[in-house]
């Protein structure tokens, strides 16, 4: 299947042999934009163990593998990036960013590919985007931890003074404070997940852990610890109680900042920010070059970033039942937006977006 000179095979993870693995790793080695653990074959394999709808599109050009696109392909014809709502960054594994994804997927059974954090420099995702590219924030540690702090201080000196003041407050507590940069305690991970779920309930956000596959995936990643790919739990305790924690995943050069939590009773001490800087210092000493914080206009992301890259959201589509249903939803949303109903006009669009995220969480 394919078009415009492309041939595409849709395979399960079991269809990735030695030649495909070599090509995948070769693309990542040649393209620094793919250094995130999201683009590792190990992440896709981890997801595949927990989601049976995991597929990989292998794009061939002139008889040679030109790229890979890991995704979830539902029975309804809706395709989503690998990891569903947990997939903050996604896109083609390739050194040819102008590959035509729509042409490549023609005949694959997909009607719509929804995406929300695709690399903006990949042409098909840029064309299908529904809004301008967002910056995905990065702590660049490649010149060392001290250089990173200097960059942040030049950007917002007052914020860094406040952060350092909180660091000193924690330091004054001495042995009452315990940092674990690579915490391997299962009960600490359970506490992070439970606290994050409580945060989702409190803020009326969609709880991604309501689906068992998401919980099991995080547990699998927690149990993975190799130089090239690992889950990483970091914690800080005060007087024997968890004050802040973070669970993320890393490749050999990038940590993806994923699930931070803190306990409100310790908020005046700023344990979350101090933990972040301890993580950055620890990883910089180990040769990790970047921490990816993801997109979003949050103060802490801007203050702790000295670099970034563009990501886009949107959809690629072709005529199909799935496309017709989404188009109907768009028409309803458009009519509601045109009516003088105030905030009510936004309800249909919000409902459709929430339904899509719910379906992604539940692998529908």
PDB file of C-alpha atoms in Angstrom, residues 58-189:
ATOM      1  CA  UNK A  58       7.185   0.961   7.663  1.00  0.00           C
ATOM      2  CA  UNK A  59       7.683   3.418   4.797  1.00  0.00           C
ATOM      3  CA  UNK A  60       9.797   2.233   1.851  1.00  0.00           C
ATOM      4  CA  UNK A  61      11.103   4.464  -0.925  1.00  0.00           C
ATOM      5  CA  UNK A  62      12.849   2.996  -3.947  1.00  0.00           C
ATOM      6  CA  UNK A  63      13.087  -0.332  -2.160  1.00  0.00           C
ATOM      7  CA  UNK A  64      14.787   1.108   0.917  1.00  0.00           C
ATOM      8  CA  UNK A  65      13.298   1.779   4.352  1.00  0.00           C
ATOM      9  CA  UNK A  66      12.680   5.532   4.527  1.00  0.00           C
ATOM     10  CA  UNK A  67      10.959   5.796   7.884  1.00  0.00           C
ATOM     11  CA  UNK A  68       8.722   4.346  10.580  1.00  0.00           C
ATOM     12  CA  UNK A  69       5.507   5.648  12.110  1.00  0.00           C
ATOM     13  CA  UNK A  70       4.399   3.880  15.305  1.00  0.00           C
ATOM     14  CA  UNK A  71       0.700   4.355  16.011  1.00  0.00           C
ATOM     15  CA  UNK A  72      -2.533   2.860  17.308  1.00  0.00           C
ATOM     16  CA  UNK A  73      -5.024   1.797  14.635  1.00  0.00           C
ATOM     17  CA  UNK A  74      -8.566   1.260  15.908  1.00  0.00           C
ATOM     18  CA  UNK A  75     -11.307  -0.830  14.332  1.00  0.00           C
ATOM     19  CA  UNK A  76     -13.192   2.409  13.674  1.00  0.00           C
ATOM     20  CA  UNK A  77     -10.441   3.659  11.348  1.00  0.00           C
ATOM     21  CA  UNK A  78      -9.129   6.300  13.762  1.00  0.00           C
ATOM     22  CA  UNK A  79      -5.349   6.252  14.138  1.00  0.00           C
ATOM     23  CA  UNK A  80      -3.568   7.899  17.048  1.00  0.00           C
ATOM     24  CA  UNK A  81       0.082   8.431  17.965  1.00  0.00           C
ATOM     25  CA  UNK A  82       1.872   5.743  19.926  1.00  0.00           C
ATOM     26  CA  UNK A  83       1.024   5.916  23.610  1.00  0.00           C
ATOM     27  CA  UNK A  84      -2.318   7.652  23.055  1.00  0.00           C
ATOM     28  CA  UNK A  85      -2.773  10.473  25.588  1.00  0.00           C
ATOM     29  CA  UNK A  86       0.555   9.524  27.190  1.00  0.00           C
ATOM     30  CA  UNK A  87       2.365  10.259  23.910  1.00  0.00           C
ATOM     31  CA  UNK A  88       3.463  13.874  24.401  1.00  0.00           C
ATOM     32  CA  UNK A  89       5.859  13.857  21.413  1.00  0.00           C
ATOM     33  CA  UNK A  90       5.496  11.812  18.250  1.00  0.00           C
ATOM     34  CA  UNK A  91       6.145  11.677  14.539  1.00  0.00           C
ATOM     35  CA  UNK A  92       8.109   9.855  11.872  1.00  0.00           C
ATOM     36  CA  UNK A  93      11.300   8.018  12.709  1.00  0.00           C
ATOM     37  CA  UNK A  94      13.216   9.208   9.669  1.00  0.00           C
ATOM     38  CA  UNK A  95      15.926  11.455   8.299  1.00  0.00           C
ATOM     39  CA  UNK A  96      13.538  12.609   5.539  1.00  0.00           C
ATOM     40  CA  UNK A  97      11.064  14.996   7.208  1.00  0.00           C
ATOM     41  CA  UNK A  98       9.182  15.758   3.973  1.00  0.00           C
ATOM     42  CA  UNK A  99       7.839  12.194   3.584  1.00  0.00           C
ATOM     43  CA  UNK A 100       4.112  12.315   2.725  1.00  0.00           C
ATOM     44  CA  UNK A 101       2.363  10.515   5.575  1.00  0.00           C
ATOM     45  CA  UNK A 102      -1.091  10.689   3.990  1.00  0.00           C
ATOM     46  CA  UNK A 103       0.169   9.110   0.762  1.00  0.00           C
ATOM     47  CA  UNK A 104       2.060   6.494   2.731  1.00  0.00           C
ATOM     48  CA  UNK A 105      -0.990   5.473   4.752  1.00  0.00           C
ATOM     49  CA  UNK A 106      -3.392   5.355   1.790  1.00  0.00           C
ATOM     50  CA  UNK A 107      -5.041   1.934   1.805  1.00  0.00           C
ATOM     51  CA  UNK A 108      -3.929   1.106   5.340  1.00  0.00           C
ATOM     52  CA  UNK A 109      -7.458   1.250   6.762  1.00  0.00           C
ATOM     53  CA  UNK A 110      -7.068   4.597   8.488  1.00  0.00           C
ATOM     54  CA  UNK A 111      -9.639   7.334   8.065  1.00  0.00           C
ATOM     55  CA  UNK A 112      -8.234   9.912  10.464  1.00  0.00           C
ATOM     56  CA  UNK A 113      -4.908  10.304  12.215  1.00  0.00           C
ATOM     57  CA  UNK A 114      -5.324  12.667  15.146  1.00  0.00           C
ATOM     58  CA  UNK A 115      -2.123  14.045  16.630  1.00  0.00           C
ATOM     59  CA  UNK A 116      -1.311  16.601  19.300  1.00  0.00           C
ATOM     60  CA  UNK A 117       2.470  16.828  19.717  1.00  0.00           C
ATOM     61  CA  UNK A 118       4.002  16.006  16.334  1.00  0.00           C
ATOM     62  CA  UNK A 119       7.359  17.458  15.364  1.00  0.00           C
ATOM     63  CA  UNK A 120       6.663  20.708  13.526  1.00  0.00           C
ATOM     64  CA  UNK A 121       9.548  20.237  11.111  1.00  0.00           C
ATOM     65  CA  UNK A 122       7.893  17.156   9.588  1.00  0.00           C
ATOM     66  CA  UNK A 123       6.008  18.427   6.541  1.00  0.00           C
ATOM     67  CA  UNK A 124       2.833  16.314   6.635  1.00  0.00           C
ATOM     68  CA  UNK A 125       2.099  17.159  10.281  1.00  0.00           C
ATOM     69  CA  UNK A 126       2.791  20.845   9.691  1.00  0.00           C
ATOM     70  CA  UNK A 127       0.354  20.876   6.730  1.00  0.00           C
ATOM     71  CA  UNK A 128      -2.374  19.133   8.730  1.00  0.00           C
ATOM     72  CA  UNK A 129      -2.015  21.297  11.827  1.00  0.00           C
ATOM     73  CA  UNK A 130      -5.046  23.211  13.049  1.00  0.00           C
ATOM     74  CA  UNK A 131      -3.085  25.918  14.913  1.00  0.00           C
ATOM     75  CA  UNK A 132       0.360  27.508  14.849  1.00  0.00           C
ATOM     76  CA  UNK A 133       3.253  25.492  16.218  1.00  0.00           C
ATOM     77  CA  UNK A 134       3.788  25.575  19.978  1.00  0.00           C
ATOM     78  CA  UNK A 135       7.142  25.595  21.664  1.00  0.00           C
ATOM     79  CA  UNK A 136       8.003  22.449  23.578  1.00  0.00           C
ATOM     80  CA  UNK A 137      10.259  23.606  26.382  1.00  0.00           C
ATOM     81  CA  UNK A 138      13.736  22.172  26.947  1.00  0.00           C
ATOM     82  CA  UNK A 139      16.346  22.392  29.674  1.00  0.00           C
ATOM     83  CA  UNK A 140      19.538  22.212  27.623  1.00  0.00           C
ATOM     84  CA  UNK A 141      22.283  20.673  29.785  1.00  0.00           C
ATOM     85  CA  UNK A 142      24.743  20.086  26.949  1.00  0.00           C
ATOM     86  CA  UNK A 143      27.117  22.798  28.202  1.00  0.00           C
ATOM     87  CA  UNK A 144      26.856  21.640  31.797  1.00  0.00           C
ATOM     88  CA  UNK A 145      24.598  22.255  34.768  1.00  0.00           C
ATOM     89  CA  UNK A 146      26.162  25.589  35.772  1.00  0.00           C
ATOM     90  CA  UNK A 147      25.801  26.945  32.237  1.00  0.00           C
ATOM     91  CA  UNK A 148      22.125  25.899  32.258  1.00  0.00           C
ATOM     92  CA  UNK A 149      21.563  27.806  35.532  1.00  0.00           C
ATOM     93  CA  UNK A 150      23.321  30.871  34.105  1.00  0.00           C
ATOM     94  CA  UNK A 151      21.040  30.792  31.051  1.00  0.00           C
ATOM     95  CA  UNK A 152      17.935  30.622  33.261  1.00  0.00           C
ATOM     96  CA  UNK A 153      19.198  33.467  35.465  1.00  0.00           C
ATOM     97  CA  UNK A 154      19.800  35.701  32.448  1.00  0.00           C
ATOM     98  CA  UNK A 155      16.230  35.060  31.279  1.00  0.00           C
ATOM     99  CA  UNK A 156      14.552  35.613  34.678  1.00  0.00           C
ATOM    100  CA  UNK A 157      16.966  36.589  37.450  1.00  0.00           C
ATOM    101  CA  UNK A 158      14.233  37.170  40.040  1.00  0.00           C
ATOM    102  CA  UNK A 159      12.704  33.731  39.524  1.00  0.00           C
ATOM    103  CA  UNK A 160      16.086  32.045  39.928  1.00  0.00           C
ATOM    104  CA  UNK A 161      16.784  33.992  43.123  1.00  0.00           C
ATOM    105  CA  UNK A 162      13.472  32.735  44.523  1.00  0.00           C
ATOM    106  CA  UNK A 163      14.267  29.158  43.508  1.00  0.00           C
ATOM    107  CA  UNK A 164      17.713  29.345  45.127  1.00  0.00           C
ATOM    108  CA  UNK A 165      16.183  30.757  48.307  1.00  0.00           C
ATOM    109  CA  UNK A 166      13.941  27.699  48.504  1.00  0.00           C
ATOM    110  CA  UNK A 167      16.923  25.447  47.879  1.00  0.00           C
ATOM    111  CA  UNK A 168      18.641  27.033  50.882  1.00  0.00           C
ATOM    112  CA  UNK A 169      15.549  26.488  53.062  1.00  0.00           C
ATOM    113  CA  UNK A 170      15.610  22.781  52.286  1.00  0.00           C
ATOM    114  CA  UNK A 171      19.374  22.629  52.813  1.00  0.00           C
ATOM    115  CA  UNK A 172      18.947  24.134  56.280  1.00  0.00           C
ATOM    116  CA  UNK A 173      16.882  21.081  57.273  1.00  0.00           C
ATOM    117  CA  UNK A 174      19.972  18.929  56.865  1.00  0.00           C
ATOM    118  CA  UNK A 175      19.449  15.203  57.323  1.00  0.00           C
ATOM    119  CA  UNK A 176      15.684  15.691  57.606  1.00  0.00           C
ATOM    120  CA  UNK A 177      15.673  15.935  53.783  1.00  0.00           C
ATOM    121  CA  UNK A 178      16.425  12.878  51.643  1.00  0.00           C
ATOM    122  CA  UNK A 179      16.744  13.004  47.845  1.00  0.00           C
ATOM    123  CA  UNK A 180      16.527   9.823  45.811  1.00  0.00           C
ATOM    124  CA  UNK A 181      17.318  10.585  42.183  1.00  0.00           C
ATOM    125  CA  UNK A 182      16.653   7.047  40.983  1.00  0.00           C
ATOM    126  CA  UNK A 183      14.142   5.711  43.502  1.00  0.00           C
ATOM    127  CA  UNK A 184      13.379   2.020  42.922  1.00  0.00           C
ATOM    128  CA  UNK A 185      10.733   1.629  45.666  1.00  0.00           C
ATOM    129  CA  UNK A 186       7.418   0.330  44.252  1.00  0.00           C
ATOM    130  CA  UNK A 187       5.436   1.944  47.084  1.00  0.00           C
ATOM    131  CA  UNK A 188       6.825   5.354  46.105  1.00  0.00           C
ATOM    132  CA  UNK A 189       5.640   4.833  42.527  1.00  0.00           C
TER     133      UNK A 189
END
